[in-house]
mmCIF file of C-alpha atoms in Angstrom:
data_model
loop_
_atom_site.group_PDB
_atom_site.id
_atom_site.type_symbol
_atom_site.label_atom_id
_atom_site.label_comp_id
_atom_site.label_asym_id
_atom_site.label_seq_id
_atom_site.Cartn_x
_atom_site.Cartn_y
_atom_site.Cartn_z
ATOM 1 C CA MET B 1 22.624 64.524 -22.704
ATOM 2 C CA ASP B 2 23.182 61.239 -24.515
ATOM 3 C CA THR B 3 20.318 59.394 -22.811
ATOM 4 C CA ALA B 4 20.546 56.437 -25.191
ATOM 5 C CA ASN B 5 23.791 55.379 -23.508
ATOM 6 C CA LEU B 6 22.626 55.896 -19.933
ATOM 7 C CA ILE B 7 21.662 52.906 -17.821
ATOM 8 C CA ALA B 8 19.717 55.033 -15.362
ATOM 9 C CA ILE B 9 19.085 58.591 -14.190
ATOM 10 C CA ASP B 10 19.581 59.057 -10.447
ATOM 11 C CA THR B 11 17.107 61.776 -9.460
ATOM 12 C CA HIS B 12 18.081 62.110 -5.807
ATOM 13 C CA THR B 13 21.683 62.689 -4.703
ATOM 14 C CA HIS B 14 23.286 65.147 -2.285
ATOM 15 C CA LEU B 15 26.211 67.553 -2.144
ATOM 16 C CA GLU B 16 26.712 68.271 1.542
ATOM 17 C CA VAL B 17 29.941 70.265 1.859
ATOM 18 C CA SER B 18 30.010 73.745 0.357
ATOM 19 C CA CYS B 19 32.885 74.623 -1.943
ATOM 20 C CA ARG B 20 32.453 78.344 -1.180
ATOM 21 C CA ASN B 21 31.143 78.853 2.342
ATOM 22 C CA PRO B 22 33.177 78.184 5.500
ATOM 23 C CA PHE B 23 32.294 75.260 7.749
ATOM 24 C CA ASP B 24 29.211 75.962 9.863
ATOM 25 C CA SER B 25 29.401 74.241 13.246
ATOM 26 C CA TYR B 26 25.699 74.907 13.914
ATOM 27 C CA GLY B 27 24.692 71.624 12.328
ATOM 28 C CA GLU B 28 27.517 69.549 13.767
ATOM 29 C CA GLU B 29 25.346 67.794 16.382
ATOM 30 C CA TYR B 30 22.756 66.926 13.716
ATOM 31 C CA ASP B 31 25.504 65.586 11.444
ATOM 32 C CA ARG B 32 26.913 63.327 14.146
ATOM 33 C CA ALA B 33 23.436 61.987 15.003
ATOM 34 C CA ALA B 34 22.803 61.349 11.308
ATOM 35 C CA ASP B 35 26.158 59.539 11.032
ATOM 36 C CA LYS B 36 25.010 57.169 13.768
ATOM 37 C CA TYR B 37 21.566 56.672 12.251
ATOM 38 C CA PHE B 38 22.770 56.060 8.672
ATOM 39 C CA ARG B 39 26.024 54.312 9.714
ATOM 40 C CA SER B 40 27.886 56.607 7.369
ATOM 41 C CA SER B 41 29.916 59.762 7.895
ATOM 42 C CA ARG B 42 30.431 60.666 4.231
ATOM 43 C CA ARG B 43 29.866 64.315 3.390
ATOM 44 C CA PRO B 44 30.583 64.641 -0.349
ATOM 45 C CA THR B 45 31.800 67.914 -1.774
ATOM 46 C CA MET B 46 31.143 69.069 -5.308
ATOM 47 C CA GLN B 47 34.580 67.862 -6.386
ATOM 48 C CA GLU B 48 34.188 64.448 -4.792
ATOM 49 C CA THR B 49 30.829 63.938 -6.420
ATOM 50 C CA ILE B 50 31.319 65.144 -9.973
ATOM 51 C CA ALA B 51 34.846 66.258 -10.808
ATOM 52 C CA GLU B 52 36.029 63.265 -12.810
ATOM 53 C CA ALA B 53 32.634 62.590 -14.341
ATOM 54 C CA ALA B 54 32.144 66.233 -15.283
ATOM 55 C CA LEU B 55 35.568 66.472 -16.908
ATOM 56 C CA ALA B 56 34.914 63.393 -19.010
ATOM 57 C CA ASN B 57 31.180 63.952 -19.513
ATOM 58 C CA PRO B 58 30.170 67.613 -19.094
ATOM 59 C CA ASP B 59 26.531 66.816 -19.830
ATOM 60 C CA ILE B 60 26.107 64.094 -17.228
ATOM 61 C CA MET B 61 24.618 66.074 -14.327
ATOM 62 C CA ILE B 62 21.497 68.190 -13.861
ATOM 63 C CA ALA B 63 21.531 70.682 -10.988
ATOM 64 C CA PHE B 64 18.678 71.200 -8.530
ATOM 65 C CA GLY B 65 18.774 74.128 -6.115
ATOM 66 C CA SER B 66 17.533 74.694 -2.577
ATOM 67 C CA VAL B 67 16.074 77.913 -1.196
ATOM 68 C CA ASP B 68 15.064 78.621 2.399
ATOM 69 C CA PRO B 69 11.234 78.905 2.338
ATOM 70 C CA HIS B 70 11.398 81.471 5.156
ATOM 71 C CA LYS B 71 12.896 83.961 2.701
ATOM 72 C CA GLY B 72 9.528 84.398 0.990
ATOM 73 C CA LYS B 73 9.708 86.980 -1.808
ATOM 74 C CA MET B 74 13.473 87.313 -1.391
ATOM 75 C CA GLY B 75 13.702 83.548 -1.824
ATOM 76 C CA ALA B 76 11.611 83.842 -4.976
ATOM 77 C CA ARG B 77 14.155 86.270 -6.431
ATOM 78 C CA GLU B 78 16.913 83.835 -5.496
ATOM 79 C CA ALA B 79 15.047 80.958 -7.144
ATOM 80 C CA ARG B 80 14.518 82.988 -10.316
ATOM 81 C CA LYS B 81 18.228 83.809 -10.485
ATOM 82 C CA LEU B 82 19.155 80.154 -10.036
ATOM 83 C CA VAL B 83 16.884 79.184 -12.928
ATOM 84 C CA GLU B 84 17.530 82.026 -15.338
ATOM 85 C CA GLU B 85 21.233 82.674 -14.735
ATOM 86 C CA PHE B 86 22.578 79.321 -13.517
ATOM 87 C CA GLY B 87 20.364 76.878 -15.390
ATOM 88 C CA VAL B 88 18.998 75.085 -12.326
ATOM 89 C CA LYS B 89 16.382 72.547 -13.458
ATOM 90 C CA GLY B 90 14.484 71.933 -10.212
ATOM 91 C CA PHE B 91 14.399 72.481 -6.446
ATOM 92 C CA LYS B 92 14.549 70.465 -3.227
ATOM 93 C CA PHE B 93 12.720 71.174 0.036
ATOM 94 C CA HIS B 94 12.963 69.365 3.381
ATOM 95 C CA PRO B 95 9.988 70.472 5.493
ATOM 96 C CA THR B 96 11.246 68.738 8.642
ATOM 97 C CA VAL B 97 14.783 70.117 8.536
ATOM 98 C CA GLN B 98 13.822 73.519 7.113
ATOM 99 C CA GLY B 99 11.123 73.938 9.757
ATOM 100 C CA PHE B 100 8.072 74.709 7.661
ATOM 101 C CA GLU B 101 4.890 73.103 6.396
ATOM 102 C CA PRO B 102 4.580 72.985 2.600
ATOM 103 C CA THR B 103 1.222 74.763 2.793
ATOM 104 C CA ASP B 104 2.682 77.797 4.604
ATOM 105 C CA PRO B 105 1.974 80.916 2.467
ATOM 106 C CA MET B 106 5.516 82.204 3.068
ATOM 107 C CA ALA B 107 6.829 79.560 0.642
ATOM 108 C CA TRP B 108 4.319 80.263 -2.115
ATOM 109 C CA PRO B 109 6.280 83.049 -3.873
ATOM 110 C CA ILE B 110 9.047 80.491 -4.429
ATOM 111 C CA TYR B 111 6.530 77.953 -5.725
ATOM 112 C CA GLU B 112 5.208 80.594 -8.130
ATOM 113 C CA VAL B 113 8.634 80.846 -9.770
ATOM 114 C CA ILE B 114 8.933 77.066 -10.038
ATOM 115 C CA ASN B 115 5.404 76.821 -11.430
ATOM 116 C CA GLU B 116 6.070 79.601 -13.950
ATOM 117 C CA HIS B 117 9.052 77.707 -15.336
ATOM 118 C CA LYS B 118 7.212 74.358 -15.159
ATOM 119 C CA LEU B 119 9.996 72.767 -13.134
ATOM 120 C CA PRO B 120 9.977 69.896 -10.635
ATOM 121 C CA ALA B 121 10.259 70.337 -6.881
ATOM 122 C CA VAL B 122 11.359 67.499 -4.595
ATOM 123 C CA PHE B 123 9.876 67.389 -1.090
ATOM 124 C CA HIS B 124 11.279 65.116 1.592
ATOM 125 C CA SER B 125 8.549 62.903 3.019
ATOM 126 C CA GLY B 126 8.156 60.571 5.969
ATOM 127 C CA HIS B 127 10.651 59.762 8.682
ATOM 128 C CA SER B 128 13.942 61.649 8.829
ATOM 129 C CA GLY B 129 17.293 60.317 9.901
ATOM 130 C CA ILE B 130 18.266 63.921 10.664
ATOM 131 C CA GLY B 131 17.586 64.470 14.355
ATOM 132 C CA SER B 132 16.927 60.781 15.068
ATOM 133 C CA GLY B 133 18.176 59.851 18.546
ATOM 134 C CA MET B 134 18.845 63.444 19.609
ATOM 135 C CA ARG B 135 17.114 64.961 22.616
ATOM 136 C CA CYS B 136 13.580 65.852 21.436
ATOM 137 C CA GLY B 137 14.631 64.733 17.964
ATOM 138 C CA GLY B 138 16.660 67.898 17.696
ATOM 139 C CA GLY B 139 13.416 69.864 17.786
ATOM 140 C CA LEU B 140 12.581 68.744 14.246
ATOM 141 C CA ARG B 141 8.964 67.892 13.433
ATOM 142 C CA LEU B 142 8.266 64.753 11.433
ATOM 143 C CA GLN B 143 4.650 65.836 10.951
ATOM 144 C CA SER B 144 5.783 68.567 8.572
ATOM 145 C CA SER B 145 6.814 65.848 6.094
ATOM 146 C CA ASN B 146 3.440 64.145 5.843
ATOM 147 C CA PRO B 147 2.896 63.938 2.059
ATOM 148 C CA MET B 148 -0.762 64.919 2.406
ATOM 149 C CA LEU B 149 0.440 68.444 3.196
ATOM 150 C CA LEU B 150 1.428 68.656 -0.479
ATOM 151 C CA GLU B 151 -2.144 68.370 -1.736
ATOM 152 C CA ASP B 152 -2.953 72.080 -1.534
ATOM 153 C CA VAL B 153 0.369 72.865 -3.229
ATOM 154 C CA ALA B 154 -0.397 70.474 -6.082
ATOM 155 C CA ILE B 155 -3.795 72.113 -6.609
ATOM 156 C CA ALA B 156 -2.521 75.700 -6.448
ATOM 157 C CA PHE B 157 0.502 75.090 -8.714
ATOM 158 C CA PRO B 158 -0.543 72.565 -11.376
ATOM 159 C CA ASP B 159 2.492 73.256 -13.582
ATOM 160 C CA MET B 160 4.950 72.472 -10.779
ATOM 161 C CA GLN B 161 5.797 68.783 -10.875
ATOM 162 C CA ILE B 162 5.957 67.652 -7.235
ATOM 163 C CA ILE B 163 8.212 64.723 -6.347
ATOM 164 C CA ILE B 164 7.481 62.993 -3.050
ATOM 165 C CA ALA B 165 10.919 61.830 -1.956
ATOM 166 C CA HIS B 166 11.419 58.383 -0.440
ATOM 167 C CA PRO B 167 9.028 55.676 0.630
ATOM 168 C CA SER B 168 6.945 57.881 2.932
ATOM 169 C CA TRP B 169 6.899 55.731 6.075
ATOM 170 C CA PRO B 170 4.758 55.988 8.136
ATOM 171 C CA TRP B 171 2.565 57.589 5.433
ATOM 172 C CA GLN B 172 3.179 55.311 2.455
ATOM 173 C CA ASP B 173 -0.512 54.830 1.656
ATOM 174 C CA GLU B 174 -1.124 58.585 1.819
ATOM 175 C CA ALA B 175 1.647 59.178 -0.740
ATOM 176 C CA LEU B 176 0.243 56.542 -3.097
ATOM 177 C CA SER B 177 -3.274 57.950 -2.821
ATOM 178 C CA LEU B 178 -2.056 61.480 -3.494
ATOM 179 C CA ALA B 179 -0.090 60.407 -6.574
ATOM 180 C CA MET B 180 -3.078 58.445 -7.855
ATOM 181 C CA HIS B 181 -5.309 61.502 -7.518
ATOM 182 C CA LYS B 182 -3.023 64.331 -8.692
ATOM 183 C CA PRO B 183 -1.193 63.847 -12.033
ATOM 184 C CA ASN B 184 1.486 66.415 -11.121
ATOM 185 C CA ILE B 185 2.593 64.252 -8.173
ATOM 186 C CA TRP B 186 5.516 61.838 -8.615
ATOM 187 C CA ILE B 187 7.288 59.506 -6.168
ATOM 188 C CA ASP B 188 11.016 58.846 -6.000
ATOM 189 C CA LEU B 189 12.331 55.629 -4.479
ATOM 190 C CA SER B 190 15.420 57.050 -2.795
ATOM 191 C CA GLY B 191 16.706 56.506 0.698
ATOM 192 C CA TRP B 192 15.715 52.861 1.111
ATOM 193 C CA SER B 193 17.087 49.675 -0.329
ATOM 194 C CA PRO B 194 14.340 48.283 -2.604
ATOM 195 C CA LYS B 195 14.361 45.032 -0.638
ATOM 196 C CA TYR B 196 12.707 46.918 2.234
ATOM 197 C CA PHE B 197 9.967 48.599 0.174
ATOM 198 C CA PRO B 198 6.401 48.076 1.467
ATOM 199 C CA PRO B 199 4.514 45.618 -0.745
ATOM 200 C CA GLN B 200 1.856 48.182 -1.691
ATOM 201 C CA LEU B 201 4.568 50.493 -3.028
ATOM 202 C CA VAL B 202 5.930 47.765 -5.307
ATOM 203 C CA GLN B 203 2.362 46.918 -6.378
ATOM 204 C CA TYR B 204 1.568 50.466 -7.494
ATOM 205 C CA CYS B 205 4.994 50.923 -9.093
ATOM 206 C CA ASN B 206 4.214 47.880 -11.216
ATOM 207 C CA THR B 207 0.730 49.019 -12.196
ATOM 208 C CA LEU B 208 -1.205 52.270 -11.856
ATOM 209 C CA LEU B 209 1.730 54.563 -11.014
ATOM 210 C CA LYS B 210 4.381 53.050 -13.275
ATOM 211 C CA ASP B 211 4.571 56.291 -15.305
ATOM 212 C CA ARG B 212 5.377 58.521 -12.301
ATOM 213 C CA ILE B 213 7.911 56.560 -10.277
ATOM 214 C CA LEU B 214 11.563 57.661 -10.276
ATOM 215 C CA PHE B 215 14.843 55.993 -9.405
ATOM 216 C CA GLY B 216 16.832 57.839 -6.766
ATOM 217 C CA SER B 217 19.617 56.518 -4.560
ATOM 218 C CA ASP B 218 19.973 59.227 -1.878
ATOM 219 C CA PHE B 219 23.749 59.085 -2.405
ATOM 220 C CA PRO B 220 25.937 59.055 -0.334
ATOM 221 C CA LEU B 221 23.601 57.263 2.094
ATOM 222 C CA ILE B 222 22.947 54.530 -0.452
ATOM 223 C CA THR B 223 25.160 53.998 -3.472
ATOM 224 C CA PRO B 224 23.499 53.631 -6.879
ATOM 225 C CA ASP B 225 25.187 50.249 -7.373
ATOM 226 C CA ARG B 226 23.725 48.832 -4.180
ATOM 227 C CA TRP B 227 20.264 50.264 -4.912
ATOM 228 C CA MET B 228 20.187 48.854 -8.433
ATOM 229 C CA LYS B 229 21.382 45.431 -7.313
ATOM 230 C CA ASP B 230 18.574 45.185 -4.753
ATOM 231 C CA PHE B 231 16.095 46.603 -7.283
ATOM 232 C CA GLU B 232 16.659 43.597 -9.551
ATOM 233 C CA GLU B 233 15.452 41.275 -6.791
ATOM 234 C CA ALA B 234 12.561 43.326 -5.332
ATOM 235 C CA GLY B 235 9.659 42.111 -7.476
ATOM 236 C CA PHE B 236 9.503 44.824 -10.130
ATOM 237 C CA LYS B 237 8.213 43.803 -13.566
ATOM 238 C CA ASP B 238 10.751 43.696 -16.372
ATOM 239 C CA GLU B 239 8.670 46.040 -18.529
ATOM 240 C CA VAL B 240 8.440 48.586 -15.684
ATOM 241 C CA LYS B 241 12.113 48.693 -14.716
ATOM 242 C CA PRO B 242 13.227 50.865 -17.684
ATOM 243 C CA LEU B 243 10.524 53.420 -16.869
ATOM 244 C CA ILE B 244 11.627 53.707 -13.254
ATOM 245 C CA LEU B 245 15.339 53.721 -14.008
ATOM 246 C CA LYS B 246 15.309 56.202 -16.888
ATOM 247 C CA GLY B 247 12.175 56.698 -18.971
ATOM 248 C CA ASN B 248 10.083 58.570 -16.426
ATOM 249 C CA ALA B 249 12.957 60.880 -15.481
ATOM 250 C CA MET B 250 13.546 61.654 -19.154
ATOM 251 C CA ARG B 251 9.936 62.759 -19.503
ATOM 252 C CA LEU B 252 9.969 64.737 -16.259
ATOM 253 C CA LEU B 253 13.190 66.566 -17.134
ATOM 254 C CA GLY B 254 12.324 67.113 -20.799
ATOM 255 C CA LEU B 255 15.122 64.924 -22.120
ATOM 256 C CA GLY B 256 13.766 63.920 -25.506
ATOM 257 C CA GLU B 257 10.080 64.362 -24.732
ATOM 258 C CA GLU B 258 7.726 67.257 -25.364
ATOM 259 C CA PRO B 259 6.914 69.282 -22.199
ATOM 260 C CA ALA B 260 3.188 68.638 -22.674
ATOM 261 C CA ASP B 261 3.785 64.967 -21.942
ATOM 262 C CA VAL B 262 5.371 65.561 -18.550
ATOM 263 C CA ALA B 263 2.334 64.687 -16.420
ATOM 264 C CA GLY B 264 2.179 61.218 -17.877
ATOM 265 C CA SER B 265 -0.940 59.166 -17.294
ATOM 266 C CA SER B 266 -3.703 60.670 -15.174
ATOM 267 C CA ARG B 267 -5.275 57.357 -14.205
#
């Protein structure tokens, strides 16, 4: 990857329509509720997201996988195959939507594979637009996405870099405290326009956590162009912006940095 010519590395985007599996109507009600919540009905396929860019720039994207934590040891075999045969460079979990708590032992065989390969794992945190407005919130539990539930995981798997996705409302302070305390905890800024970030998040991005904050748009819910425009006006220091937009992701993903440097500062 020619990182010198990249403006930024977007660490949080979504492909939502499978190119292989038939349409599954099970999630249709959740999709329609999410459309209303996010005021967007876009469901990008692989082709819509990367076809032109991949043809012109075959090194422009880095794939993360997702495995159902309920699969346990079978899921661990799936995760290993994704890493070793398909070159997947990280994983994404959504405790609220996937219906598990990150500390549940059933997920630990999957974490063991991620830890063994020293890869990052993104965990959704805070409120979820999925299920919002549905009867009983669609049965989805917001409490499963409290970032403090990641503490035991961070201790048990110190070589797995854990990314807390999104400003973690209503647990923003918990996320900041956890990242301050555990050097294998990172925070991505996806899912919100920077103009709505809580002031304490901007404060820590500018100071003590500047080495472990990542740009992410949450495309298609927010476009990178809109996010970056608002970022310029959200009170971030000029010397910190390059770290958030690209430098920290380069270190996390091993793009030009030695793996030993991945944890960054352990202030």
